[in-house]
mmCIF file with all atom_site columns, C-alpha atoms in Angstrom:
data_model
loop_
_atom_site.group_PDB
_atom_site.id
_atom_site.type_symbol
_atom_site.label_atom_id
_atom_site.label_alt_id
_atom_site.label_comp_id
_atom_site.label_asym_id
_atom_site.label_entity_id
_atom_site.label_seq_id
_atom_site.pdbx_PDB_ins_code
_atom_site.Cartn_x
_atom_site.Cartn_y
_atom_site.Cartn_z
_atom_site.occupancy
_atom_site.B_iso_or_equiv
_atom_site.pdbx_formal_charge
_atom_site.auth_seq_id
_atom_site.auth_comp_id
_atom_site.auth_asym_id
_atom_site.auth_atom_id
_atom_site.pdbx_PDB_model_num
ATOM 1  C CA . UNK A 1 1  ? 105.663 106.540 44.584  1.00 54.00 ? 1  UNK A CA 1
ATOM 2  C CA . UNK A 1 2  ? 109.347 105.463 44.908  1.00 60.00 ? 2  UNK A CA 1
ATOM 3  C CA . UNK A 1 3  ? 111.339 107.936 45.803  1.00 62.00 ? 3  UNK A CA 1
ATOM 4  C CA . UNK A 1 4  ? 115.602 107.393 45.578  1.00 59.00 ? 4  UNK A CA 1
ATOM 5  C CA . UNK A 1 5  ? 117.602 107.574 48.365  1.00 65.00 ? 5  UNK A CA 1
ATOM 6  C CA . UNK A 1 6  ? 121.092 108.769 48.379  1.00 63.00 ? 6  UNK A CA 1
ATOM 7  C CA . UNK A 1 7  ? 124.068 105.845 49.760  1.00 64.00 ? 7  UNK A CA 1
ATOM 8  C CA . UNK A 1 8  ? 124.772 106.890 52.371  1.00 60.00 ? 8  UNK A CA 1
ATOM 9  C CA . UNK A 1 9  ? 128.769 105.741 53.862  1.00 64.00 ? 9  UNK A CA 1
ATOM 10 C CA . UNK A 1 10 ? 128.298 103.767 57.076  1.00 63.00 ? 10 UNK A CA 1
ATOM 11 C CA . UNK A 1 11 ? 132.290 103.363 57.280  1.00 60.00 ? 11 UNK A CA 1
ATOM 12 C CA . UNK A 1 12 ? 131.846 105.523 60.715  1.00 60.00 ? 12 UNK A CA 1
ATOM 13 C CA . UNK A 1 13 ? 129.805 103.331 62.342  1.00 59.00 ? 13 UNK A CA 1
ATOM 14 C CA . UNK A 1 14 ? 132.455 100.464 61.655  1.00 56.00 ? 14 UNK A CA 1
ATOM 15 C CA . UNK A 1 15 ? 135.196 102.569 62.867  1.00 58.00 ? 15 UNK A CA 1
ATOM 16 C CA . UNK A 1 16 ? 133.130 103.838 66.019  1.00 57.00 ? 16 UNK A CA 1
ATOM 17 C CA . UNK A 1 17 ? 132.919 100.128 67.400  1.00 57.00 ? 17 UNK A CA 1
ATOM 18 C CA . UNK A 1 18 ? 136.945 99.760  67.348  1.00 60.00 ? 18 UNK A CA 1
ATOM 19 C CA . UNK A 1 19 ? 137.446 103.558 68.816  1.00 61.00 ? 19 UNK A CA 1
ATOM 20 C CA . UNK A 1 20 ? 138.452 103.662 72.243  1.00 66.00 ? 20 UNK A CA 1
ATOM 21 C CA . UNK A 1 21 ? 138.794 106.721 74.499  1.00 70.00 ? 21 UNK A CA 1
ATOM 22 C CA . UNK A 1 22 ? 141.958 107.194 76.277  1.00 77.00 ? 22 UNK A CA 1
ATOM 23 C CA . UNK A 1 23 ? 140.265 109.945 78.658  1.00 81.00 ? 23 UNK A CA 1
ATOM 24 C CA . UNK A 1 24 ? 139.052 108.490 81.407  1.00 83.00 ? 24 UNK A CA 1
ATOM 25 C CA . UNK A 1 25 ? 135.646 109.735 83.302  1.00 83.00 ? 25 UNK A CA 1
ATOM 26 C CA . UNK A 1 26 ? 136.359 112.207 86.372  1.00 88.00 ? 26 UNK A CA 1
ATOM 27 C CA . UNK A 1 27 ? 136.017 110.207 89.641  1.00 91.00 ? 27 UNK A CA 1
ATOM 28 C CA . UNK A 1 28 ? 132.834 109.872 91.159  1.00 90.00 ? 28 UNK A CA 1
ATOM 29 C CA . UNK A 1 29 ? 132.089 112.317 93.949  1.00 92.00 ? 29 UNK A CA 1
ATOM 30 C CA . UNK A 1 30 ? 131.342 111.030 97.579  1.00 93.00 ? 30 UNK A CA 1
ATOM 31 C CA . UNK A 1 31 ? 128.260 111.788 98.952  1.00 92.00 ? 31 UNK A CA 1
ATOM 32 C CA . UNK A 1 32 ? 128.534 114.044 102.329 1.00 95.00 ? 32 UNK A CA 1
ATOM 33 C CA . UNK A 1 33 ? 126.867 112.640 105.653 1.00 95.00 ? 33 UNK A CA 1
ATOM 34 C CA . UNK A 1 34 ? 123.940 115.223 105.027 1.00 96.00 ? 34 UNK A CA 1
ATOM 35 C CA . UNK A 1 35 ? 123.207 113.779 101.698 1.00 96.00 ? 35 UNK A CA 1
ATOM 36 C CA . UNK A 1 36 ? 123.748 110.147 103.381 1.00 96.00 ? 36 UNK A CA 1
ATOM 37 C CA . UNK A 1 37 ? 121.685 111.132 106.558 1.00 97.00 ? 37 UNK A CA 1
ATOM 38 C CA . UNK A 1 38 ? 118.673 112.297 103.905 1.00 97.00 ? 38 UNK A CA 1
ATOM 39 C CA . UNK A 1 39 ? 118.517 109.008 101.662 1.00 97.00 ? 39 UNK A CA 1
ATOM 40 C CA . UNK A 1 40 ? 118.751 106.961 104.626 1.00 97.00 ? 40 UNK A CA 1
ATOM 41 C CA . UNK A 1 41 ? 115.726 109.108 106.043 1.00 98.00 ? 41 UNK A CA 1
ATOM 42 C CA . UNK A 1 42 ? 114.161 109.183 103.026 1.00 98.00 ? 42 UNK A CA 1
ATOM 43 C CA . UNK A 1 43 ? 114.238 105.463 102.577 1.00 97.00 ? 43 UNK A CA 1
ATOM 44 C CA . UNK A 1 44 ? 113.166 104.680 106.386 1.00 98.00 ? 44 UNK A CA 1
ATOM 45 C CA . UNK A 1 45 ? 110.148 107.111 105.545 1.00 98.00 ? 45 UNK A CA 1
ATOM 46 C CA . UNK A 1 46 ? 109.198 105.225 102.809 1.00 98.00 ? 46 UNK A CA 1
ATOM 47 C CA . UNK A 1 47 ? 109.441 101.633 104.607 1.00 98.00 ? 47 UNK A CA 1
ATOM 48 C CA . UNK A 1 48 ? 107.367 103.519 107.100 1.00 97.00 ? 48 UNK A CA 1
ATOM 49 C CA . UNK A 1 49 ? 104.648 104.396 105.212 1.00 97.00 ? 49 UNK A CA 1
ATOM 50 C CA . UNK A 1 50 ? 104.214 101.029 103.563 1.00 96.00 ? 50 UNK A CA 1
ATOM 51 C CA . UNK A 1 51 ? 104.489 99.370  107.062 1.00 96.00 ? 51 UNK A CA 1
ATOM 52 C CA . UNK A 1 52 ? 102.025 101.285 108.321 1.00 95.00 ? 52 UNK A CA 1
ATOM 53 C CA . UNK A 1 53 ? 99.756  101.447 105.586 1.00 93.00 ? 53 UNK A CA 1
ATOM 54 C CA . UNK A 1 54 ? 99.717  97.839  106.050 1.00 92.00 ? 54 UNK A CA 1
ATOM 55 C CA . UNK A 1 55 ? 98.845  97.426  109.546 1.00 92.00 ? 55 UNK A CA 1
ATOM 56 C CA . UNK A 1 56 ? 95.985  99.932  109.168 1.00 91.00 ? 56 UNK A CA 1
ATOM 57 C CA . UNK A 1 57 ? 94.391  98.320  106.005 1.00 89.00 ? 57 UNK A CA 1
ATOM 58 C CA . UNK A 1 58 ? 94.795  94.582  107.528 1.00 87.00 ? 58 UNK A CA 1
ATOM 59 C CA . UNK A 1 59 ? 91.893  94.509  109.605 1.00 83.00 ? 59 UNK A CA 1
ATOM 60 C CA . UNK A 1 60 ? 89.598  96.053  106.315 1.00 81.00 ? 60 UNK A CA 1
ATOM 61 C CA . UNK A 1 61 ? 91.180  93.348  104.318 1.00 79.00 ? 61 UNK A CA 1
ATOM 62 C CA . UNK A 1 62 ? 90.415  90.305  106.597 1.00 79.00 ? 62 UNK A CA 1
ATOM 63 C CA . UNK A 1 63 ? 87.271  88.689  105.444 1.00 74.00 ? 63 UNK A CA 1
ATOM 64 C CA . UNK A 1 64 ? 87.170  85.678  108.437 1.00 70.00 ? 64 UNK A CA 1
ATOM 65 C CA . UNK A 1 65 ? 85.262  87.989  111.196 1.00 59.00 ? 65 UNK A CA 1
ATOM 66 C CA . UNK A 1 66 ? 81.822  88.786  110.560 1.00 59.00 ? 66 UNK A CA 1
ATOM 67 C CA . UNK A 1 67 ? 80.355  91.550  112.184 1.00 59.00 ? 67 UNK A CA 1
ATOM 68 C CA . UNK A 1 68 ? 77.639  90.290  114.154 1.00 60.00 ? 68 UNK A CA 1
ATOM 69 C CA . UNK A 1 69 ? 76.187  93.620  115.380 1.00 60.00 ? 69 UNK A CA 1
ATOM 70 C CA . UNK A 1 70 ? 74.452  94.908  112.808 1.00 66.00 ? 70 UNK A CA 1
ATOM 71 C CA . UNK A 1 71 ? 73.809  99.209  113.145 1.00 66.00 ? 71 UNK A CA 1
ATOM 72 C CA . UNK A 1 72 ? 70.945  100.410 110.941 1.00 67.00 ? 72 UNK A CA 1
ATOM 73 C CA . UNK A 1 73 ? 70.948  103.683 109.200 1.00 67.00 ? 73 UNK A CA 1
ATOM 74 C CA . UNK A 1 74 ? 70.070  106.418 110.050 1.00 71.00 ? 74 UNK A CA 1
ATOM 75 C CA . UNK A 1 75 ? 67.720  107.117 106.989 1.00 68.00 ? 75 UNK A CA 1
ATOM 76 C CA . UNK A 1 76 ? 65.767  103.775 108.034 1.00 63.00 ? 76 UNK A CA 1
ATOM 77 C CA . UNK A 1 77 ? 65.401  105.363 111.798 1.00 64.00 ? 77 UNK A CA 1
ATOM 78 C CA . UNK A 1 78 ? 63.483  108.288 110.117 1.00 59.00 ? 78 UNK A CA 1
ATOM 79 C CA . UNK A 1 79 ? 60.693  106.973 109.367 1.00 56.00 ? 79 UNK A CA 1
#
Protein backbone atom coordinates (compact mmCIF):
# COMPACT_ATOMS: atom_id res chain seq x y z
CA UNK A 1 0.00 0.00 0.00
CA UNK A 2 1.27 3.44 -1.17
CA UNK A 3 0.44 5.89 0.88
CA UNK A 4 1.00 9.97 -0.38
CA UNK A 5 3.10 12.11 1.30
CA UNK A 6 2.60 15.75 1.58
CA UNK A 7 5.83 18.22 -0.09
CA UNK A 8 7.11 19.24 2.31
CA UNK A 9 9.32 23.03 1.82
CA UNK A 10 12.97 22.38 2.65
CA UNK A 11 13.73 26.24 1.83
CA UNK A 12 14.76 26.37 5.78
CA UNK A 13 17.26 24.06 5.64
CA UNK A 14 18.91 26.11 2.68
CA UNK A 15 18.62 29.24 4.55
CA UNK A 16 19.91 27.60 7.93
CA UNK A 17 23.40 26.80 6.24
CA UNK A 18 23.95 30.68 5.26
CA UNK A 19 22.52 31.94 8.90
CA UNK A 20 25.05 33.12 11.12
CA UNK A 21 24.69 34.13 14.78
CA UNK A 22 25.95 37.41 15.79
CA UNK A 23 25.71 36.37 19.66
CA UNK A 24 28.61 35.06 20.67
CA UNK A 25 28.88 32.03 23.42
CA UNK A 26 29.53 33.34 27.15
CA UNK A 27 33.25 32.81 27.97
CA UNK A 28 34.33 29.70 29.29
CA UNK A 29 34.68 29.56 33.06
CA UNK A 30 38.15 28.78 34.71
CA UNK A 31 38.39 25.96 36.70
CA UNK A 32 39.38 26.81 40.55
CA UNK A 33 42.63 25.09 42.06
CA UNK A 34 40.19 22.65 43.99
CA UNK A 35 38.64 21.50 40.83
CA UNK A 36 42.37 21.46 39.26
CA UNK A 37 43.87 19.78 42.46
CA UNK A 38 40.88 16.89 42.01
CA UNK A 39 41.43 16.03 38.16
CA UNK A 40 45.00 16.04 38.65
CA UNK A 41 44.35 13.53 41.66
CA UNK A 42 41.95 11.85 39.93
CA UNK A 43 44.12 11.23 36.95
CA UNK A 44 47.36 10.24 39.13
CA UNK A 45 44.85 7.67 40.82
CA UNK A 46 44.03 6.25 37.78
CA UNK A 47 47.78 5.94 36.37
CA UNK A 48 48.18 4.37 39.75
CA UNK A 49 45.97 1.76 39.56
CA UNK A 50 46.98 0.64 36.10
CA UNK A 51 50.69 0.79 37.23
CA UNK A 52 50.12 -1.22 39.87
CA UNK A 53 47.81 -3.56 38.52
CA UNK A 54 50.57 -4.22 36.24
CA UNK A 55 53.35 -4.97 38.45
CA UNK A 56 51.15 -7.35 40.48
CA UNK A 57 49.77 -9.37 37.45
CA UNK A 58 53.43 -9.57 35.73
CA UNK A 59 54.77 -12.32 37.56
CA UNK A 60 51.11 -14.47 36.83
CA UNK A 61 51.60 -13.51 33.28
CA UNK A 62 55.25 -14.69 32.76
CA UNK A 63 55.22 -18.13 31.34
CA UNK A 64 59.44 -18.62 31.22
CA UNK A 65 59.76 -19.93 35.06
CA UNK A 66 58.46 -23.20 35.78
CA UNK A 67 57.68 -24.06 39.11
CA UNK A 68 59.74 -26.85 39.99
CA UNK A 69 58.29 -27.61 43.45
CA UNK A 70 55.38 -29.22 42.93
CA UNK A 71 52.69 -29.06 46.36
CA UNK A 72 50.02 -31.77 46.21
CA UNK A 73 46.54 -31.27 47.39
CA UNK A 74 45.25 -31.59 50.07
CA UNK A 75 42.33 -33.93 48.90
CA UNK A 76 45.18 -36.40 47.53
CA UNK A 77 46.85 -36.28 51.27
CA UNK A 78 43.49 -37.72 52.56
CA UNK A 79 43.58 -40.74 51.58
Amino acid sequence: MIRRREPVPFAFVAEADRFRSNVAPPPRERASFGQLAGRWLLGLTLVAGIVGSLVIGMPALSADQPSDHKQPSQASESR
